[in-house]
Amino acid sequence: MKQDMIVILDLGSTNNTVLARAVRDLGVYSEIHPHDITVEELNALDNVKGIILNGGANRVVDGKEVEIDPALYECGYPMISVDYPSSKCEKQFAELPEEADLKSFIFDECKAEANWNMKNFVADQVELLRRQIGDRKVLLALSGGVDSSVVAALLIKAIGQQLVCVHVNHGLMRKNESESVIEVFKNQLHANLVYVDATERFLGKLENVADPEQKRKIIGGEFIRVFEEEARKLDGIDFLGQGTIYPDIIESGTKTAKMVKSHHNVGGLPEDLQFELVEPLKQLFKDEVRACGIELGLPAEMVYRQPFPGPGLGVRCLGAITRDRLEAVRESDAILREEFAKAGLDKQVWQYFTVVPDFKSVGMKNHERCFEYMVIIRAINTIDAMTASIERIDWDILQKITERILAEVANVNRVCYDMSPKPPATIEFE
Ligand code: XMP
């Protein structure tokens, strides 16, 4: 491994990721480990240069202060503590150290080198992946989302044709989305890509199903069945590639922190499909995943895309999905994205999309009464998707988008803007 590392031991802090980010932002790799790490486990990590004991709100469990193995103090690593009283540390900070203090610890005391960058990360991972996988094969569900695309690009670089990507088009993708997955991965990166157009199968299963939860269950369940069928057709697969990223691991709960939510990336895959997991992004934060994608040569549109829900346009074509309304969602979404990009809003707004409800309203087209659908535009900003505020779109831009949707999208005679923050509304409608 090329990178020096600062280890953060979680002694009940709610700020572990903030501290890890602060260290990485200084160009030094950092990892968060549980407080009960053993000396052997610590010594097995590559290039450790120093340790930060990171206490905080949860440092007292069942009336007792959590402690590290006293033998760790004797290992010879420079150590500081944050919000954790420890007579054995030289330096103790009551709260997150200022940048100058952090720099002094990392560079003067630990003598770490600022060698954390994506070039080194990619080089290290390629070497590790080749060692882990040897001449065996890896299967990857390639949705076209940021994380799965970056994992695919990294695995292609490491093992080439030993990676089999399966792209399932459930018919609920955005305009040209599957085409761009094929273009980038099959035509440009020459990936071993299995493309499955399962549109009819998904739309068939979803016919007349109006309940949002039931729609989500059908889409998720069917996705696993299609993926499983494809996996069974392939021979000699030993590994399953996954786009797990660092927040997924951290949010799944460290030993002192409360569980935020558990993440199941390919949740529900049958147990008799037994694979070892390959998760090369599991130490990266989201913006680092994007930087890794750029380093690997993926197009910026793919790497900087906004979040898109697994059930796709299925939860934006409200109620029971019909083909005409699904087309209206897809076309209006494409217009919205195009106009947002033109106005530079794509870099400013966290998430923006259209939905089409399952009722009609009266209007006039060509001097005649019409009875057609409406498109609702939603554009929000958020930090963690737990709460969200609406974006105040410039009136002229909204008007331009409205005019284009009314002129170009079939079966639509009305456009509305959703003013609701989260809560009480969620970001998606279903
Ligand atoms: P809500 O609607 O709960 O959405 O406010 C929060 C964020 O999560 C996205 N979302 C999903 N992402 N699979 C995903 O990967 C899903 O099933 C899913 N549902 C919602 C949503 O787009 C928003 O960014």
JSON list of N, CA and C in Angstrom, two decimals, residues 200-257:
[
{"chain": "A", "resi": 200, "resn": "GLU", "atom": "N", "xyz": [-40.96, -5.51, -20.52]},
{"chain": "A", "resi": 200, "resn": "GLU", "atom": "CA", "xyz": [-42.31, -6.10, -20.59]},
{"chain": "A", "resi": 200, "resn": "GLU", "atom": "C", "xyz": [-42.63, -6.88, -19.33]},
{"chain": "A", "resi": 201, "resn": "ARG", "atom": "N", "xyz": [-41.64, -7.58, -18.83]},
{"chain": "A", "resi": 201, "resn": "ARG", "atom": "CA", "xyz": [-41.83, -8.39, -17.63]},
{"chain": "A", "resi": 201, "resn": "ARG", "atom": "C", "xyz": [-42.19, -7.51, -16.42]},
{"chain": "A", "resi": 202, "resn": "PHE", "atom": "N", "xyz": [-41.49, -6.40, -16.25]},
{"chain": "A", "resi": 202, "resn": "PHE", "atom": "CA", "xyz": [-41.77, -5.50, -15.13]},
{"chain": "A", "resi": 202, "resn": "PHE", "atom": "C", "xyz": [-43.12, -4.80, -15.30]},
{"chain": "A", "resi": 203, "resn": "LEU", "atom": "N", "xyz": [-43.36, -4.27, -16.50]},
{"chain": "A", "resi": 203, "resn": "LEU", "atom": "CA", "xyz": [-44.62, -3.54, -16.70]},
{"chain": "A", "resi": 203, "resn": "LEU", "atom": "C", "xyz": [-45.81, -4.48, -16.57]},
{"chain": "A", "resi": 204, "resn": "GLY", "atom": "N", "xyz": [-45.61, -5.73, -17.00]},
{"chain": "A", "resi": 204, "resn": "GLY", "atom": "CA", "xyz": [-46.67, -6.74, -16.87]},
{"chain": "A", "resi": 204, "resn": "GLY", "atom": "C", "xyz": [-47.01, -6.97, -15.39]},
{"chain": "A", "resi": 205, "resn": "LYS", "atom": "N", "xyz": [-46.00, -7.16, -14.58]},
{"chain": "A", "resi": 205, "resn": "LYS", "atom": "CA", "xyz": [-46.19, -7.41, -13.14]},
{"chain": "A", "resi": 205, "resn": "LYS", "atom": "C", "xyz": [-46.81, -6.21, -12.42]},
{"chain": "A", "resi": 206, "resn": "LEU", "atom": "N", "xyz": [-46.55, -5.01, -12.99]},
{"chain": "A", "resi": 206, "resn": "LEU", "atom": "CA", "xyz": [-47.00, -3.79, -12.31]},
{"chain": "A", "resi": 206, "resn": "LEU", "atom": "C", "xyz": [-48.39, -3.33, -12.76]},
{"chain": "A", "resi": 207, "resn": "GLU", "atom": "N", "xyz": [-48.95, -4.05, -13.75]},
{"chain": "A", "resi": 207, "resn": "GLU", "atom": "CA", "xyz": [-50.23, -3.62, -14.30]},
{"chain": "A", "resi": 207, "resn": "GLU", "atom": "C", "xyz": [-51.30, -3.55, -13.21]},
{"chain": "A", "resi": 208, "resn": "ASN", "atom": "N", "xyz": [-52.02, -2.44, -13.16]},
{"chain": "A", "resi": 208, "resn": "ASN", "atom": "CA", "xyz": [-53.11, -2.22, -12.19]},
{"chain": "A", "resi": 208, "resn": "ASN", "atom": "C", "xyz": [-52.69, -2.20, -10.73]},
{"chain": "A", "resi": 209, "resn": "VAL", "atom": "N", "xyz": [-51.40, -2.13, -10.47]},
{"chain": "A", "resi": 209, "resn": "VAL", "atom": "CA", "xyz": [-50.96, -2.05, -9.07]},
{"chain": "A", "resi": 209, "resn": "VAL", "atom": "C", "xyz": [-50.77, -0.57, -8.72]},
{"chain": "A", "resi": 210, "resn": "ALA", "atom": "N", "xyz": [-51.60, -0.07, -7.79]},
{"chain": "A", "resi": 210, "resn": "ALA", "atom": "CA", "xyz": [-51.57, 1.36, -7.49]},
{"chain": "A", "resi": 210, "resn": "ALA", "atom": "C", "xyz": [-50.87, 1.67, -6.17]},
{"chain": "A", "resi": 211, "resn": "ASP", "atom": "N", "xyz": [-50.79, 0.70, -5.27]},
{"chain": "A", "resi": 211, "resn": "ASP", "atom": "CA", "xyz": [-50.23, 0.95, -3.95]},
{"chain": "A", "resi": 211, "resn": "ASP", "atom": "C", "xyz": [-48.70, 1.13, -4.02]},
{"chain": "A", "resi": 212, "resn": "PRO", "atom": "N", "xyz": [-48.19, 2.29, -3.51]},
{"chain": "A", "resi": 212, "resn": "PRO", "atom": "CA", "xyz": [-46.75, 2.57, -3.63]},
{"chain": "A", "resi": 212, "resn": "PRO", "atom": "C", "xyz": [-45.85, 1.48, -3.05]},
{"chain": "A", "resi": 213, "resn": "GLU", "atom": "N", "xyz": [-46.21, 0.99, -1.88]},
{"chain": "A", "resi": 213, "resn": "GLU", "atom": "CA", "xyz": [-45.35, -0.03, -1.25]},
{"chain": "A", "resi": 213, "resn": "GLU", "atom": "C", "xyz": [-45.34, -1.31, -2.06]},
{"chain": "A", "resi": 214, "resn": "GLN", "atom": "N", "xyz": [-46.52, -1.65, -2.57]},
{"chain": "A", "resi": 214, "resn": "GLN", "atom": "CA", "xyz": [-46.61, -2.88, -3.38]},
{"chain": "A", "resi": 214, "resn": "GLN", "atom": "C", "xyz": [-45.81, -2.72, -4.68]},
{"chain": "A", "resi": 215, "resn": "LYS", "atom": "N", "xyz": [-45.88, -1.52, -5.27]},
{"chain": "A", "resi": 215, "resn": "LYS", "atom": "CA", "xyz": [-45.10, -1.27, -6.49]},
{"chain": "A", "resi": 215, "resn": "LYS", "atom": "C", "xyz": [-43.60, -1.46, -6.20]},
{"chain": "A", "resi": 216, "resn": "ARG", "atom": "N", "xyz": [-43.15, -0.85, -5.09]},
{"chain": "A", "resi": 216, "resn": "ARG", "atom": "CA", "xyz": [-41.73, -0.96, -4.73]},
{"chain": "A", "resi": 216, "resn": "ARG", "atom": "C", "xyz": [-41.32, -2.42, -4.50]},
{"chain": "A", "resi": 217, "resn": "LYS", "atom": "N", "xyz": [-42.22, -3.17, -3.81]},
{"chain": "A", "resi": 217, "resn": "LYS", "atom": "CA", "xyz": [-41.90, -4.58, -3.53]},
{"chain": "A", "resi": 217, "resn": "LYS", "atom": "C", "xyz": [-41.79, -5.38, -4.82]},
{"chain": "A", "resi": 218, "resn": "ILE", "atom": "N", "xyz": [-42.72, -5.13, -5.74]},
{"chain": "A", "resi": 218, "resn": "ILE", "atom": "CA", "xyz": [-42.70, -5.87, -7.00]},
{"chain": "A", "resi": 218, "resn": "ILE", "atom": "C", "xyz": [-41.42, -5.55, -7.78]},
{"chain": "A", "resi": 219, "resn": "ILE", "atom": "N", "xyz": [-41.07, -4.25, -7.86]},
{"chain": "A", "resi": 219, "resn": "ILE", "atom": "CA", "xyz": [-39.89, -3.87, -8.64]},
{"chain": "A", "resi": 219, "resn": "ILE", "atom": "C", "xyz": [-38.62, -4.47, -8.01]},
{"chain": "A", "resi": 220, "resn": "GLY", "atom": "N", "xyz": [-38.49, -4.34, -6.67]},
{"chain": "A", "resi": 220, "resn": "GLY", "atom": "CA", "xyz": [-37.30, -4.87, -5.99]},
{"chain": "A", "resi": 220, "resn": "GLY", "atom": "C", "xyz": [-37.20, -6.38, -6.11]},
{"chain": "A", "resi": 221, "resn": "GLY", "atom": "N", "xyz": [-38.33, -7.06, -5.89]},
{"chain": "A", "resi": 221, "resn": "GLY", "atom": "CA", "xyz": [-38.36, -8.54, -5.92]},
{"chain": "A", "resi": 221, "resn": "GLY", "atom": "C", "xyz": [-38.06, -9.06, -7.32]},
{"chain": "A", "resi": 222, "resn": "GLU", "atom": "N", "xyz": [-38.68, -8.43, -8.30]},
{"chain": "A", "resi": 222, "resn": "GLU", "atom": "CA", "xyz": [-38.50, -8.87, -9.69]},
{"chain": "A", "resi": 222, "resn": "GLU", "atom": "C", "xyz": [-37.06, -8.63, -10.14]},
{"chain": "A", "resi": 223, "resn": "PHE", "atom": "N", "xyz": [-36.48, -7.53, -9.66]},
{"chain": "A", "resi": 223, "resn": "PHE", "atom": "CA", "xyz": [-35.10, -7.23, -10.01]},
{"chain": "A", "resi": 223, "resn": "PHE", "atom": "C", "xyz": [-34.19, -8.36, -9.53]},
{"chain": "A", "resi": 224, "resn": "ILE", "atom": "N", "xyz": [-34.41, -8.81, -8.31]},
{"chain": "A", "resi": 224, "resn": "ILE", "atom": "CA", "xyz": [-33.57, -9.89, -7.77]},
{"chain": "A", "resi": 224, "resn": "ILE", "atom": "C", "xyz": [-33.77, -11.18, -8.57]},
{"chain": "A", "resi": 225, "resn": "ARG", "atom": "N", "xyz": [-35.04, -11.46, -8.94]},
{"chain": "A", "resi": 225, "resn": "ARG", "atom": "CA", "xyz": [-35.30, -12.69, -9.72]},
{"chain": "A", "resi": 225, "resn": "ARG", "atom": "C", "xyz": [-34.60, -12.65, -11.08]},
{"chain": "A", "resi": 226, "resn": "VAL", "atom": "N", "xyz": [-34.67, -11.50, -11.77]},
{"chain": "A", "resi": 226, "resn": "VAL", "atom": "CA", "xyz": [-34.04, -11.40, -13.09]},
{"chain": "A", "resi": 226, "resn": "VAL", "atom": "C", "xyz": [-32.51, -11.55, -12.94]},
{"chain": "A", "resi": 227, "resn": "PHE", "atom": "N", "xyz": [-31.97, -10.87, -11.94]},
{"chain": "A", "resi": 227, "resn": "PHE", "atom": "CA", "xyz": [-30.53, -10.92, -11.72]},
{"chain": "A", "resi": 227, "resn": "PHE", "atom": "C", "xyz": [-30.09, -12.35, -11.39]},
{"chain": "A", "resi": 228, "resn": "GLU", "atom": "N", "xyz": [-30.90, -13.01, -10.57]},
{"chain": "A", "resi": 228, "resn": "GLU", "atom": "CA", "xyz": [-30.59, -14.39, -10.17]},
{"chain": "A", "resi": 228, "resn": "GLU", "atom": "C", "xyz": [-30.63, -15.33, -11.39]},
{"chain": "A", "resi": 229, "resn": "GLU", "atom": "N", "xyz": [-31.64, -15.14, -12.24]},
{"chain": "A", "resi": 229, "resn": "GLU", "atom": "CA", "xyz": [-31.73, -15.99, -13.44]},
{"chain": "A", "resi": 229, "resn": "GLU", "atom": "C", "xyz": [-30.49, -15.82, -14.31]},
{"chain": "A", "resi": 230, "resn": "GLU", "atom": "N", "xyz": [-30.05, -14.57, -14.47]},
{"chain": "A", "resi": 230, "resn": "GLU", "atom": "CA", "xyz": [-28.85, -14.32, -15.28]},
{"chain": "A", "resi": 230, "resn": "GLU", "atom": "C", "xyz": [-27.62, -14.93, -14.63]},
{"chain": "A", "resi": 231, "resn": "ALA", "atom": "N", "xyz": [-27.53, -14.81, -13.30]},
{"chain": "A", "resi": 231, "resn": "ALA", "atom": "CA", "xyz": [-26.37, -15.33, -12.57]},
{"chain": "A", "resi": 231, "resn": "ALA", "atom": "C", "xyz": [-26.28, -16.85, -12.75]},
{"chain": "A", "resi": 232, "resn": "ARG", "atom": "N", "xyz": [-27.44, -17.51, -12.73]},
{"chain": "A", "resi": 232, "resn": "ARG", "atom": "CA", "xyz": [-27.43, -18.97, -12.85]},
{"chain": "A", "resi": 232, "resn": "ARG", "atom": "C", "xyz": [-26.99, -19.44, -14.23]},
{"chain": "A", "resi": 233, "resn": "LYS", "atom": "N", "xyz": [-27.18, -18.56, -15.24]},
{"chain": "A", "resi": 233, "resn": "LYS", "atom": "CA", "xyz": [-26.76, -18.94, -16.60]},
{"chain": "A", "resi": 233, "resn": "LYS", "atom": "C", "xyz": [-25.24, -18.90, -16.75]},
{"chain": "A", "resi": 234, "resn": "LEU", "atom": "N", "xyz": [-24.57, -18.20, -15.83]},
{"chain": "A", "resi": 234, "resn": "LEU", "atom": "CA", "xyz": [-23.13, -18.01, -15.95]},
{"chain": "A", "resi": 234, "resn": "LEU", "atom": "C", "xyz": [-22.39, -19.08, -15.17]},
{"chain": "A", "resi": 235, "resn": "ASP", "atom": "N", "xyz": [-21.24, -19.44, -15.70]},
{"chain": "A", "resi": 235, "resn": "ASP", "atom": "CA", "xyz": [-20.44, -20.49, -15.05]},
{"chain": "A", "resi": 235, "resn": "ASP", "atom": "C", "xyz": [-19.31, -19.91, -14.21]},
{"chain": "A", "resi": 236, "resn": "GLY", "atom": "N", "xyz": [-19.02, -20.58, -13.12]},
{"chain": "A", "resi": 236, "resn": "GLY", "atom": "CA", "xyz": [-17.78, -20.33, -12.40]},
{"chain": "A", "resi": 236, "resn": "GLY", "atom": "C", "xyz": [-17.61, -18.94, -11.83]},
{"chain": "A", "resi": 237, "resn": "ILE", "atom": "N", "xyz": [-18.70, -18.37, -11.32]},
{"chain": "A", "resi": 237, "resn": "ILE", "atom": "CA", "xyz": [-18.58, -17.05, -10.67]},
{"chain": "A", "resi": 237, "resn": "ILE", "atom": "C", "xyz": [-18.31, -17.28, -9.18]},
{"chain": "A", "resi": 238, "resn": "ASP", "atom": "N", "xyz": [-17.30, -16.64, -8.65]},
{"chain": "A", "resi": 238, "resn": "ASP", "atom": "CA", "xyz": [-16.98, -16.80, -7.23]},
{"chain": "A", "resi": 238, "resn": "ASP", "atom": "C", "xyz": [-17.29, -15.56, -6.40]},
{"chain": "A", "resi": 239, "resn": "PHE", "atom": "N", "xyz": [-17.32, -14.41, -7.08]},
{"chain": "A", "resi": 239, "resn": "PHE", "atom": "CA", "xyz": [-17.44, -13.16, -6.32]},
{"chain": "A", "resi": 239, "resn": "PHE", "atom": "C", "xyz": [-18.62, -12.32, -6.82]},
{"chain": "A", "resi": 240, "resn": "LEU", "atom": "N", "xyz": [-19.16, -11.55, -5.88]},
{"chain": "A", "resi": 240, "resn": "LEU", "atom": "CA", "xyz": [-20.18, -10.57, -6.23]},
{"chain": "A", "resi": 240, "resn": "LEU", "atom": "C", "xyz": [-19.61, -9.19, -5.93]},
{"chain": "A", "resi": 241, "resn": "GLY", "atom": "N", "xyz": [-19.54, -8.33, -6.94]},
{"chain": "A", "resi": 241, "resn": "GLY", "atom": "CA", "xyz": [-19.05, -6.96, -6.74]},
{"chain": "A", "resi": 241, "resn": "GLY", "atom": "C", "xyz": [-20.16, -6.11, -6.17]},
{"chain": "A", "resi": 242, "resn": "GLN", "atom": "N", "xyz": [-19.82, -5.22, -5.24]},
{"chain": "A", "resi": 242, "resn": "GLN", "atom": "CA", "xyz": [-20.83, -4.36, -4.63]},
{"chain": "A", "resi": 242, "resn": "GLN", "atom": "C", "xyz": [-20.33, -2.93, -4.51]},
{"chain": "A", "resi": 243, "resn": "GLY", "atom": "N", "xyz": [-21.25, -1.99, -4.68]},
{"chain": "A", "resi": 243, "resn": "GLY", "atom": "CA", "xyz": [-20.89, -0.56, -4.59]},
{"chain": "A", "resi": 243, "resn": "GLY", "atom": "C", "xyz": [-21.04, -0.01, -3.19]},
{"chain": "A", "resi": 244, "resn": "THR", "atom": "N", "xyz": [-20.73, -0.82, -2.19]},
{"chain": "A", "resi": 244, "resn": "THR", "atom": "CA", "xyz": [-20.80, -0.33, -0.81]},
{"chain": "A", "resi": 244, "resn": "THR", "atom": "C", "xyz": [-19.81, 0.82, -0.62]},
{"chain": "A", "resi": 245, "resn": "ILE", "atom": "N", "xyz": [-20.26, 1.91, 0.01]},
{"chain": "A", "resi": 245, "resn": "ILE", "atom": "CA", "xyz": [-19.33, 3.03, 0.26]},
{"chain": "A", "resi": 245, "resn": "ILE", "atom": "C", "xyz": [-19.23, 3.27, 1.76]},
{"chain": "A", "resi": 246, "resn": "TYR", "atom": "N", "xyz": [-18.30, 4.14, 2.16]},
{"chain": "A", "resi": 246, "resn": "TYR", "atom": "CA", "xyz": [-17.97, 4.29, 3.59]},
{"chain": "A", "resi": 246, "resn": "TYR", "atom": "C", "xyz": [-19.18, 4.65, 4.47]},
{"chain": "A", "resi": 247, "resn": "PRO", "atom": "N", "xyz": [-20.00, 5.64, 4.03]},
{"chain": "A", "resi": 247, "resn": "PRO", "atom": "CA", "xyz": [-21.16, 5.97, 4.87]},
{"chain": "A", "resi": 247, "resn": "PRO", "atom": "C", "xyz": [-22.09, 4.77, 5.09]},
{"chain": "A", "resi": 248, "resn": "ASP", "atom": "N", "xyz": [-22.18, 3.84, 4.12]},
{"chain": "A", "resi": 248, "resn": "ASP", "atom": "CA", "xyz": [-23.03, 2.65, 4.31]},
{"chain": "A", "resi": 248, "resn": "ASP", "atom": "C", "xyz": [-22.53, 1.86, 5.51]},
{"chain": "A", "resi": 249, "resn": "ILE", "atom": "N", "xyz": [-21.22, 1.78, 5.63]},
{"chain": "A", "resi": 249, "resn": "ILE", "atom": "CA", "xyz": [-20.62, 0.99, 6.70]},
{"chain": "A", "resi": 249, "resn": "ILE", "atom": "C", "xyz": [-20.74, 1.73, 8.02]},
{"chain": "A", "resi": 250, "resn": "ILE", "atom": "N", "xyz": [-20.43, 3.02, 8.00]},
{"chain": "A", "resi": 250, "resn": "ILE", "atom": "CA", "xyz": [-20.49, 3.81, 9.22]},
{"chain": "A", "resi": 250, "resn": "ILE", "atom": "C", "xyz": [-21.93, 3.89, 9.73]},
{"chain": "A", "resi": 251, "resn": "GLU", "atom": "N", "xyz": [-22.88, 4.13, 8.80]},
{"chain": "A", "resi": 251, "resn": "GLU", "atom": "CA", "xyz": [-24.27, 4.28, 9.22]},
{"chain": "A", "resi": 251, "resn": "GLU", "atom": "C", "xyz": [-24.88, 2.98, 9.70]},
{"chain": "A", "resi": 252, "resn": "SER", "atom": "N", "xyz": [-24.26, 1.87, 9.32]},
{"chain": "A", "resi": 252, "resn": "SER", "atom": "CA", "xyz": [-24.80, 0.59, 9.78]},
{"chain": "A", "resi": 252, "resn": "SER", "atom": "C", "xyz": [-24.49, 0.37, 11.26]},
{"chain": "A", "resi": 253, "resn": "GLY", "atom": "N", "xyz": [-23.75, 1.30, 11.87]},
{"chain": "A", "resi": 253, "resn": "GLY", "atom": "CA", "xyz": [-23.57, 1.25, 13.31]},
{"chain": "A", "resi": 253, "resn": "GLY", "atom": "C", "xyz": [-22.19, 0.81, 13.71]},
{"chain": "A", "resi": 254, "resn": "THR", "atom": "N", "xyz": [-21.47, 1.65, 14.43]},
{"chain": "A", "resi": 254, "resn": "THR", "atom": "CA", "xyz": [-20.22, 1.21, 15.03]},
{"chain": "A", "resi": 254, "resn": "THR", "atom": "C", "xyz": [-20.61, 0.69, 16.41]},
{"chain": "A", "resi": 255, "resn": "LYS", "atom": "N", "xyz": [-19.63, 0.28, 17.18]},
{"chain": "A", "resi": 255, "resn": "LYS", "atom": "CA", "xyz": [-19.98, -0.40, 18.43]},
{"chain": "A", "resi": 255, "resn": "LYS", "atom": "C", "xyz": [-20.55, 0.54, 19.50]},
{"chain": "A", "resi": 256, "resn": "THR", "atom": "N", "xyz": [-20.18, 1.81, 19.44]},
{"chain": "A", "resi": 256, "resn": "THR", "atom": "CA", "xyz": [-20.71, 2.72, 20.45]},
{"chain": "A", "resi": 256, "resn": "THR", "atom": "C", "xyz": [-21.86, 3.56, 19.91]},
{"chain": "A", "resi": 257, "resn": "ALA", "atom": "N", "xyz": [-21.82, 3.87, 18.63]},
{"chain": "A", "resi": 257, "resn": "ALA", "atom": "CA", "xyz": [-22.87, 4.71, 18.06]},
{"chain": "A", "resi": 257, "resn": "ALA", "atom": "C", "xyz": [-24.16, 3.92, 17.90]}
]
